[in-house]
Amino acid sequence: MLVIGLGPAGGAAAAAAAKRGLRVVAIEKKKEIGVPVQCAEFIPLPLARHAQAPGVLAQRISGMKSTLPSGAVTAAPFQGLMVDRAAFDQALAREAEESGAVLHVATRLAELSAADSTAVVRGARGALAIAYRLLIAADGPHSTVANRIGLPAFDTVNTRQYTVRLMKSSTDTDIWLSERYPGGYAWLFPKGEYANLGLGMDPRCRAAMKAPLDALHRQLPDEGRIGRAIRFRTGGAIPVGGLRKRLAVGNIVFAGDAAGLTHPITGAGIAAAIVSGERAGEAAHALLATGDEGALADYEADIRDQFEHTIARARERRRWLERAWREQALGSDAVQRRGWIAFEEYFREPVCA
Ligand SMILES: Cc1cc2nc3c(=O)[nH]c(=O)nc-3n(C[C@H](O)[C@H](O)[C@H](O)COP(=O)(O)OP(=O)(O)OC[C@H]3O[C@@H](n4cnc5c(N)ncnc54)[C@H](O)[C@@H]3O)c2cc1C
């Protein structure tokens, strides 16, 4: 089995398959797994077992404060952990390696011939053709695998984030909903001595993202919450178009962001990446080692059962927010409450009047 990408989905898939005795080769284009971090680094509590390796856990989170355009703040329980995302991804990859998977970093998928199940990968030692029986596409939001087999690119939200010193410790995440962040929101996630301050916005506003982030970055030090110095800058794309039409195409299986499993409103995708990666590794074993011809169809059905409903609602809410943006209604608390997971209006039917 060949795994493309060693983020959470690829690491989990490689570990799950190797533990069951499959021969696994996994490639990652970055020189160092998980570096640079492109994440706000929050994981939900059920993923705690993946935060046990040294250097992964940063702190516990217990609540979410959502600030509406009027300035009204709503507090809600929100259980999870802040992690060092590079250490998190590296721990998963180590688990895969210790289970027998062969990992190659600084190695990218260059070409793919799905018709004869051959991938050309390029690393320090040049190009190499690898014949595979099953390929797991865990190569993130801009999946090369999808591109090479002619599947459409995802709609995405763009993000920009600064890591700064945290001046007042907190176990709450802060979310700001405002017409200043069309197609997204701003966040402050405390991470021990530091915090991740970021925002996501519609890609049409890409050029206009720096100003609103800088405005928050000026305001919060004045309130004594964070320091002014920026320790690290990052960003990246978040797929918001929902699940691919098919998660298994021939002997290629999509997992994580490459499958479109990121939540189109919150942008959270680590949990879905791990769940789908593990499940893809299991399905690979069922197909290749036990000859279960229905294994990939079962994977697809299982992942859809677990995620499709939640993602479909979030997509619908995103459409609602896009319309509100066109109608310049994002400054309304009522509109934002229907578009954010902390409010009961988000879960009420119907969405679009
Ligand atoms: C700024 C930001 C903040 C976020 N914050 C959160 C958060 O707090 N909590 C949360 O749950 N989610 C968050 N997300 C989303 C989360 O990071 C993703 O959903 C998650 O990383 C998906 O994991 P993955 O393994 O599917 O993909 P990725 O983590 O993107 O991993 C894909 C890997 O494939 C590699 N790759 C790509 N192309 C190739 C190729 N051709 N050859 C070889 N390797 C390749 C990449 O280098 C990468 O390492 C955030 C995203 C962004 C951008």
Tab-separated table of C-alpha atoms and ligand atoms in Angstrom:
chain	number	residue	atom	x	y	z
A	1	MET	CA	0.000	0.000	0.000
A	2	LEU	CA	1.276	3.470	-0.869
A	3	VAL	CA	0.314	6.494	1.257
A	4	ILE	CA	0.726	10.012	-0.125
A	5	GLY	CA	1.124	12.607	2.622
A	6	LEU	CA	2.038	12.254	6.290
A	7	GLY	CA	-0.349	14.645	7.976
A	8	PRO	CA	-2.822	13.144	10.468
A	9	ALA	CA	-4.749	11.227	7.779
A	10	GLY	CA	-1.680	9.661	6.174
A	11	GLY	CA	0.028	8.901	9.503
A	12	ALA	CA	-3.117	7.254	10.859
A	13	ALA	CA	-3.656	5.245	7.648
A	14	ALA	CA	-0.050	4.049	7.517
A	15	ALA	CA	-0.095	3.062	11.205
A	16	ALA	CA	-3.449	1.242	10.973
A	17	ALA	CA	-2.398	-0.762	7.909
A	18	ALA	CA	1.149	-1.529	9.108
A	19	LYS	CA	-0.129	-2.695	12.523
A	20	ARG	CA	-2.287	-5.227	10.716
A	21	GLY	CA	0.745	-6.528	8.861
A	22	LEU	CA	0.410	-4.822	5.453
A	23	ARG	CA	3.531	-3.702	3.594
A	24	VAL	CA	3.255	0.093	3.676
A	25	VAL	CA	5.323	2.780	1.983
A	26	ALA	CA	4.435	6.406	2.790
A	27	ILE	CA	5.860	9.569	1.262
A	28	GLU	CA	5.795	13.156	2.513
A	29	LYS	CA	6.979	16.140	0.522
A	30	LYS	CA	8.090	18.172	3.556
A	31	LYS	CA	11.636	17.687	4.835
A	32	GLU	CA	10.372	17.478	8.393
A	33	ILE	CA	6.920	16.029	9.083
A	34	GLY	CA	4.457	18.679	10.282
A	35	VAL	CA	6.855	21.598	9.703
A	36	PRO	CA	5.929	24.374	9.201
A	37	VAL	CA	2.762	24.114	11.264
A	38	GLN	CA	-0.328	25.362	9.401
A	39	CYS	CA	-2.915	24.945	12.132
A	40	ALA	CA	-4.578	26.577	15.151
A	41	GLU	CA	-3.703	23.312	16.991
A	42	PHE	CA	-6.992	22.472	18.706
A	43	ILE	CA	-8.099	18.844	18.905
A	44	PRO	CA	-11.370	17.590	20.417
A	45	LEU	CA	-11.104	15.604	23.642
A	46	PRO	CA	-11.832	12.165	22.097
A	47	LEU	CA	-8.461	12.460	20.316
A	48	ALA	CA	-6.634	12.696	23.684
A	49	ARG	CA	-4.915	9.359	23.182
A	50	HIS	CA	-3.034	10.933	20.277
A	51	ALA	CA	-1.718	13.685	22.553
A	52	GLN	CA	0.255	11.436	24.881
A	53	ALA	CA	3.642	11.411	23.157
A	54	PRO	CA	6.247	13.740	24.686
A	55	GLY	CA	5.950	17.351	23.544
A	56	VAL	CA	2.460	17.027	22.040
A	57	LEU	CA	0.077	18.305	24.743
A	58	ALA	CA	0.180	22.057	25.378
A	59	GLN	CA	-2.919	22.668	27.503
A	60	ARG	CA	-6.550	21.765	28.150
A	61	ILE	CA	-9.472	23.758	26.686
A	62	SER	CA	-12.885	23.800	28.385
A	63	GLY	CA	-14.904	26.576	26.768
A	64	MET	CA	-15.578	28.727	23.719
A	65	LYS	CA	-16.469	32.424	23.889
A	66	SER	CA	-18.176	33.674	20.750
A	67	THR	CA	-18.333	37.444	20.221
A	68	LEU	CA	-21.122	38.688	17.954
A	69	PRO	CA	-21.035	41.866	15.818
A	70	SER	CA	-22.880	43.830	18.566
A	71	GLY	CA	-20.143	42.885	21.052
A	72	ALA	CA	-22.403	40.396	22.898
A	73	VAL	CA	-20.385	37.424	24.155
A	74	THR	CA	-21.768	33.895	24.527
A	75	ALA	CA	-19.889	31.254	26.496
A	76	ALA	CA	-20.347	27.565	25.706
A	77	PRO	CA	-18.625	24.395	26.895
A	78	PHE	CA	-16.005	23.227	24.414
A	79	GLN	CA	-13.812	20.358	25.560
A	80	GLY	CA	-10.517	19.744	23.890
A	81	LEU	CA	-6.766	20.057	23.916
A	82	MET	CA	-4.215	22.380	22.422
A	83	VAL	CA	-1.295	20.491	20.940
A	84	ASP	CA	1.996	21.132	19.262
A	85	ARG	CA	0.826	20.145	15.796
A	86	ALA	CA	4.295	19.280	14.467
A	87	ALA	CA	4.935	16.935	17.404
A	88	PHE	CA	1.400	15.524	16.959
A	89	ASP	CA	1.963	14.632	13.283
A	90	GLN	CA	5.450	13.319	14.039
A	91	ALA	CA	4.119	11.042	16.808
A	92	LEU	CA	1.606	9.518	14.404
A	93	ALA	CA	4.287	8.963	11.776
A	94	ARG	CA	6.549	7.374	14.400
A	95	GLU	CA	3.741	5.003	15.362
A	96	ALA	CA	3.441	4.000	11.704
A	97	GLU	CA	7.194	3.509	11.387
A	98	GLU	CA	7.390	1.470	14.598
A	99	SER	CA	4.634	-0.741	13.200
A	100	GLY	CA	6.744	-1.441	10.112
A	101	ALA	CA	5.769	1.256	7.583
A	102	VAL	CA	8.621	2.637	5.467
A	103	LEU	CA	8.514	6.444	5.421
A	104	HIS	CA	10.242	8.770	2.958
A	105	VAL	CA	10.321	12.494	3.719
A	106	ALA	CA	11.349	15.192	1.248
A	107	THR	CA	9.692	12.983	-1.367
A	108	ARG	CA	6.749	14.135	-3.449
A	109	LEU	CA	4.265	12.457	-5.712
A	110	ALA	CA	5.137	13.782	-9.153
A	111	GLU	CA	3.092	11.645	-11.560
A	112	LEU	CA	0.358	9.098	-11.228
A	113	SER	CA	-0.807	6.565	-13.752
A	114	ALA	CA	-3.996	5.204	-12.248
A	115	ALA	CA	-4.559	2.915	-15.263
A	116	ASP	CA	-1.487	0.831	-14.427
A	117	SER	CA	-1.346	1.628	-10.679
A	118	THR	CA	2.038	3.307	-10.819
A	119	ALA	CA	3.188	6.429	-9.015
A	120	VAL	CA	6.319	8.373	-9.872
A	121	VAL	CA	7.800	9.909	-6.722
A	122	ARG	CA	10.654	12.377	-6.612
A	123	GLY	CA	13.072	12.672	-3.696
A	124	ALA	CA	16.728	13.337	-2.909
A	125	ARG	CA	17.764	10.325	-4.999
A	126	GLY	CA	15.772	11.368	-8.055
A	127	ALA	CA	12.613	9.904	-9.547
A	128	LEU	CA	11.357	6.432	-8.733
A	129	ALA	CA	8.343	4.557	-10.119
A	130	ILE	CA	6.365	2.644	-7.501
A	131	ALA	CA	3.749	0.062	-8.405
A	132	TYR	CA	0.997	-0.067	-5.804
A	133	ARG	CA	-1.970	-2.317	-5.116
A	134	LEU	CA	-3.804	0.372	-3.189
A	135	LEU	CA	-3.038	4.082	-2.868
A	136	ILE	CA	-4.233	6.241	0.022
A	137	ALA	CA	-4.534	9.892	-0.996
A	138	ALA	CA	-3.879	11.782	2.251
A	139	ASP	CA	-2.237	14.720	0.531
A	140	GLY	CA	-4.321	17.527	1.950
A	141	PRO	CA	-6.522	20.297	0.556
A	142	HIS	CA	-4.710	20.668	-2.776
A	143	SER	CA	-4.503	16.908	-3.407
A	144	THR	CA	-2.072	16.100	-6.217
A	145	VAL	CA	-3.633	12.652	-6.474
A	146	ALA	CA	-7.059	14.155	-7.163
A	147	ASN	CA	-5.560	16.533	-9.679
A	148	ARG	CA	-3.693	13.770	-11.526
A	149	ILE	CA	-6.816	11.645	-11.907
A	150	GLY	CA	-8.861	14.602	-13.101
A	151	LEU	CA	-11.001	15.303	-10.041
A	152	PRO	CA	-12.045	18.908	-9.372
A	153	ALA	CA	-10.233	21.167	-6.902
A	154	PHE	CA	-12.070	22.091	-3.693
A	155	ASP	CA	-13.558	25.459	-2.812
A	156	THR	CA	-11.403	26.723	0.031
A	157	VAL	CA	-11.236	29.382	2.733
A	158	ASN	CA	-7.933	31.160	3.237
A	159	THR	CA	-6.372	31.623	6.648
A	160	ARG	CA	-3.699	33.748	8.201
A	161	GLN	CA	-2.344	33.262	11.722
A	162	TYR	CA	0.171	34.795	14.148
A	163	THR	CA	1.576	32.958	17.153
A	164	VAL	CA	2.056	35.422	19.988
A	165	ARG	CA	2.869	35.398	23.715
A	166	LEU	CA	-0.219	34.821	25.928
A	167	MET	CA	-0.268	37.334	28.789
A	168	LYS	CA	-3.344	36.028	30.681
A	169	SER	CA	-3.680	32.277	30.874
A	170	SER	CA	-7.060	30.922	29.816
A	171	THR	CA	-8.799	27.656	29.026
A	172	ASP	CA	-11.266	29.318	26.629
A	173	THR	CA	-11.002	29.683	22.897
A	174	ASP	CA	-12.213	33.060	21.601
A	175	ILE	CA	-14.145	33.407	18.358
A	176	TRP	CA	-15.095	36.706	16.709
A	177	LEU	CA	-17.942	36.831	14.189
A	178	SER	CA	-18.127	40.040	12.216
A	179	GLU	CA	-18.674	41.621	8.819
A	180	ARG	CA	-14.920	42.280	8.966
A	181	TYR	CA	-14.330	38.539	8.336
A	182	PRO	CA	-16.580	37.611	5.397
A	183	GLY	CA	-16.811	33.880	4.816
A	184	GLY	CA	-15.070	33.079	8.085
A	185	TYR	CA	-14.206	34.215	11.592
A	186	ALA	CA	-11.284	35.259	13.760
A	187	TRP	CA	-9.892	33.201	16.645
A	188	LEU	CA	-7.564	33.301	19.635
A	189	PHE	CA	-6.592	29.854	20.908
A	190	PRO	CA	-4.477	29.797	24.104
A	191	LYS	CA	-1.561	27.389	23.983
A	192	GLY	CA	0.346	27.469	27.271
A	193	GLU	CA	2.677	30.479	27.207
A	194	TYR	CA	1.615	31.264	23.648
A	195	ALA	CA	-1.584	31.687	21.661
A	196	ASN	CA	-2.630	31.348	18.045
A	197	LEU	CA	-4.381	34.448	16.744
A	198	GLY	CA	-5.834	33.991	13.291
A	199	LEU	CA	-8.618	34.444	10.845
A	200	GLY	CA	-10.192	32.666	7.950
A	201	MET	CA	-11.921	34.462	5.094
A	202	ASP	CA	-13.429	33.867	1.704
A	203	PRO	CA	-10.613	33.501	-0.887
A	204	ARG	CA	-12.010	36.526	-2.768
A	205	CYS	CA	-10.808	38.601	0.216
A	206	ARG	CA	-7.319	37.119	0.229
A	207	ALA	CA	-5.628	40.459	-0.346
A	208	ALA	CA	-7.666	42.051	2.451
A	209	MET	CA	-6.804	39.609	5.256
A	210	LYS	CA	-3.783	41.316	6.765
A	211	ALA	CA	-5.576	44.494	7.864
A	212	PRO	CA	-8.308	42.855	10.021
A	213	LEU	CA	-5.796	40.456	11.582
A	214	ASP	CA	-3.437	43.323	12.356
A	215	ALA	CA	-6.345	45.268	13.872
A	216	LEU	CA	-7.037	42.413	16.324
A	217	HIS	CA	-3.334	42.084	16.941
A	218	ARG	CA	-3.277	45.764	17.990
A	219	GLN	CA	-6.442	45.545	20.108
A	220	LEU	CA	-5.644	42.461	22.217
A	221	PRO	CA	-2.267	43.673	23.583
A	222	ASP	CA	-4.033	46.897	24.627
A	223	GLU	CA	-6.423	44.692	26.645
A	224	GLY	CA	-3.404	42.974	28.242
A	225	ARG	CA	-4.262	39.594	26.713
A	226	ILE	CA	-1.369	38.965	24.349
A	227	GLY	CA	2.078	40.349	23.598
A	228	ARG	CA	2.882	42.386	20.514
A	229	ALA	CA	5.814	40.367	19.203
A	230	ILE	CA	4.912	37.843	16.529
A	231	ARG	CA	6.762	34.589	17.084
A	232	PHE	CA	5.556	32.766	14.002
A	233	ARG	CA	3.345	33.483	10.981
A	234	THR	CA	1.423	30.855	9.099
A	235	GLY	CA	-1.712	30.234	7.065
A	236	GLY	CA	-3.146	27.811	4.581
A	237	ALA	CA	-6.211	26.651	2.750
A	238	ILE	CA	-9.201	24.913	4.307
A	239	PRO	CA	-11.513	22.926	2.018
A	240	VAL	CA	-15.116	24.020	2.526
A	241	GLY	CA	-16.894	22.315	-0.366
A	242	GLY	CA	-17.824	19.142	1.491
A	243	LEU	CA	-17.105	15.513	0.754
A	244	ARG	CA	-15.907	14.322	-2.630
A	245	LYS	CA	-18.534	12.626	-4.775
A	246	ARG	CA	-16.590	9.388	-4.361
A	247	LEU	CA	-14.081	8.581	-1.636
A	248	ALA	CA	-12.784	5.465	-3.374
A	249	VAL	CA	-11.984	5.636	-7.072
A	250	GLY	CA	-10.693	2.293	-8.397
A	251	ASN	CA	-7.852	1.376	-6.061
A	252	ILE	CA	-7.367	4.944	-4.786
A	253	VAL	CA	-8.879	5.919	-1.416
A	254	PHE	CA	-9.198	9.535	-0.245
A	255	ALA	CA	-8.848	10.451	3.447
A	256	GLY	CA	-8.750	13.654	5.520
A	257	ASP	CA	-8.680	17.027	3.772
A	258	ALA	CA	-8.045	15.298	0.441
A	259	ALA	CA	-11.465	13.669	0.866
A	260	GLY	CA	-13.134	16.990	1.744
A	261	LEU	CA	-13.724	16.018	5.360
A	262	THR	CA	-12.989	19.411	6.905
A	263	HIS	CA	-15.940	21.149	8.593
A	264	PRO	CA	-17.003	23.936	6.170
A	265	ILE	CA	-17.890	26.352	8.999
A	266	THR	CA	-15.311	25.753	11.746
A	267	GLY	CA	-12.505	24.542	9.486
A	268	ALA	CA	-11.740	21.721	11.929
A	269	GLY	CA	-10.367	18.643	10.221
A	270	ILE	CA	-7.863	16.835	12.424
A	271	ALA	CA	-10.372	14.451	14.013
A	272	ALA	CA	-11.937	13.563	10.666
A	273	ALA	CA	-8.466	13.080	9.175
A	274	ILE	CA	-7.518	10.601	11.885
A	275	VAL	CA	-10.817	8.727	11.829
A	276	SER	CA	-10.819	8.450	8.028
A	277	GLY	CA	-7.107	7.609	7.916
A	278	GLU	CA	-7.470	4.786	10.424
A	279	ARG	CA	-10.559	3.501	8.665
A	280	ALA	CA	-8.795	3.646	5.278
A	281	GLY	CA	-5.861	1.650	6.697
A	282	GLU	CA	-8.286	-0.959	8.027
A	283	ALA	CA	-10.096	-1.148	4.683
A	284	ALA	CA	-6.778	-1.555	2.878
A	285	HIS	CA	-5.963	-4.520	5.069
A	286	ALA	CA	-9.413	-6.032	4.565
A	287	LEU	CA	-9.046	-5.759	0.785
A	288	LEU	CA	-5.405	-6.699	0.324
A	289	ALA	CA	-4.858	-9.244	3.081
A	290	THR	CA	-8.238	-10.913	3.451
A	291	GLY	CA	-9.610	-10.411	-0.073
A	292	ASP	CA	-12.731	-8.550	1.067
A	293	GLU	CA	-13.878	-7.076	-2.264
A	294	GLY	CA	-16.433	-4.828	-0.531
A	295	ALA	CA	-13.879	-3.211	1.794
A	296	LEU	CA	-13.587	0.092	-0.069
A	297	ALA	CA	-17.349	0.438	-0.494
A	298	ASP	CA	-17.665	-0.202	3.253
A	299	TYR	CA	-15.086	2.525	3.893
A	300	GLU	CA	-17.033	4.974	1.796
A	301	ALA	CA	-20.364	4.093	3.477
A	302	ASP	CA	-18.867	4.253	6.950
A	303	ILE	CA	-17.220	7.658	6.462
A	304	ARG	CA	-20.370	9.082	4.901
A	305	ASP	CA	-22.439	7.774	7.836
A	306	GLN	CA	-20.120	9.452	10.305
A	307	PHE	CA	-19.532	12.801	8.630
A	308	GLU	CA	-21.888	13.553	5.765
A	309	HIS	CA	-24.787	14.913	7.798
A	310	THR	CA	-22.656	17.340	9.827
A	311	ILE	CA	-20.715	18.498	6.791
A	312	ALA	CA	-23.855	18.943	4.689
A	313	ARG	CA	-25.376	21.213	7.355
A	314	ALA	CA	-22.188	23.231	7.590
A	315	ARG	CA	-22.122	23.640	3.788
A	316	GLU	CA	-25.677	24.845	3.828
A	317	ARG	CA	-24.844	27.376	6.575
A	318	ARG	CA	-21.867	28.534	4.560
A	319	ARG	CA	-24.153	29.208	1.584
A	320	TRP	CA	-26.449	31.143	3.890
A	321	LEU	CA	-23.522	33.248	5.121
A	322	GLU	CA	-22.338	33.862	1.558
A	323	ARG	CA	-25.760	35.185	0.669
A	324	ALA	CA	-25.791	37.352	3.783
A	325	TRP	CA	-22.393	38.698	2.730
A	326	ARG	CA	-23.768	39.713	-0.689
A	327	GLU	CA	-26.681	41.382	1.062
A	328	GLN	CA	-24.312	43.086	3.509
A	329	ALA	CA	-26.069	41.437	6.443
A	330	LEU	CA	-23.041	39.963	8.238
A	331	GLY	CA	-23.118	42.773	10.789
A	332	SER	CA	-26.344	41.327	12.222
A	333	ASP	CA	-26.169	39.160	15.356
A	334	ALA	CA	-29.194	37.156	14.167
A	335	VAL	CA	-27.469	36.237	10.896
A	336	GLN	CA	-24.221	35.269	12.589
A	337	ARG	CA	-26.055	33.162	15.197
A	338	ARG	CA	-27.515	31.030	12.390
A	339	GLY	CA	-24.053	30.522	10.979
A	340	TRP	CA	-22.025	29.525	14.031
A	341	ILE	CA	-21.953	26.214	15.949
A	342	ALA	CA	-22.180	27.779	19.429
A	343	PHE	CA	-25.781	28.915	18.859
A	344	GLU	CA	-28.922	26.796	18.819
A	345	GLU	CA	-30.093	28.675	15.695
A	346	TYR	CA	-27.283	26.924	13.811
A	347	PHE	CA	-28.942	23.561	14.388
A	348	ARG	CA	-32.500	24.671	13.611
A	349	GLU	CA	-34.231	23.768	10.342
A	350	PRO	CA	-34.793	25.111	7.791
A	351	VAL	CA	-31.640	27.032	7.010
A	352	CYS	CA	-32.612	29.122	4.008
A	353	ALA	CA	-35.860	31.038	4.242
B	1	LIG	C1	-4.539	27.904	9.660
B	1	LIG	C2	-5.284	26.617	9.879
B	1	LIG	C3	-5.758	26.330	11.157
B	1	LIG	C4	-6.403	25.114	11.404
B	1	LIG	N1	-6.755	24.827	12.683
B	1	LIG	C5	-7.333	23.638	12.979
B	1	LIG	C6	-7.603	23.279	14.317
B	1	LIG	O1	-7.315	24.012	15.266
B	1	LIG	N2	-8.204	22.082	14.541
B	1	LIG	C7	-8.528	21.225	13.520
B	1	LIG	O2	-9.105	20.149	13.785
B	1	LIG	N3	-8.243	21.526	12.243
B	1	LIG	C8	-7.629	22.691	11.952
B	1	LIG	N4	-7.283	22.994	10.649
B	1	LIG	C9	-7.523	21.982	9.606
B	1	LIG	C10	-6.512	20.847	9.747
B	1	LIG	O3	-5.205	21.372	9.795
B	1	LIG	C11	-6.650	19.866	8.585
B	1	LIG	O4	-8.002	19.471	8.491
B	1	LIG	C12	-5.756	18.638	8.794
B	1	LIG	O5	-4.408	19.004	8.718
B	1	LIG	C13	-6.056	17.579	7.742
B	1	LIG	O6	-5.124	16.542	7.826
B	1	LIG	P1	-4.692	15.754	6.505
B	1	LIG	O7	-3.721	14.719	6.958
B	1	LIG	O8	-5.874	15.358	5.755
B	1	LIG	O9	-3.969	16.849	5.596
B	1	LIG	P2	-2.629	17.675	5.859
B	1	LIG	O10	-2.421	17.900	7.312
B	1	LIG	O11	-2.696	18.850	4.950
B	1	LIG	O12	-1.490	16.694	5.382
B	1	LIG	C14	-1.252	16.440	4.021
B	1	LIG	C15	0.215	16.148	3.859
B	1	LIG	O13	0.455	15.751	2.514
B	1	LIG	C16	1.650	16.328	2.079
B	1	LIG	N5	1.609	16.397	0.616
B	1	LIG	C17	0.831	17.185	-0.153
B	1	LIG	N6	1.058	16.960	-1.459
B	1	LIG	C18	2.009	16.000	-1.515
B	1	LIG	C19	2.673	15.343	-2.585
B	1	LIG	N7	2.409	15.629	-3.872
B	1	LIG	N8	3.606	14.408	-2.289
B	1	LIG	C20	3.888	14.099	-0.992
B	1	LIG	N9	3.305	14.699	0.061
B	1	LIG	C21	2.352	15.629	-0.197
B	1	LIG	C22	1.681	17.690	2.741
B	1	LIG	O14	2.990	18.212	2.836
B	1	LIG	C23	1.075	17.378	4.118
B	1	LIG	O15	2.057	17.065	5.073
B	1	LIG	C24	-6.631	24.196	10.350
B	1	LIG	C25	-6.186	24.494	9.055
B	1	LIG	C26	-5.509	25.684	8.827
B	1	LIG	C27	-5.006	25.975	7.434
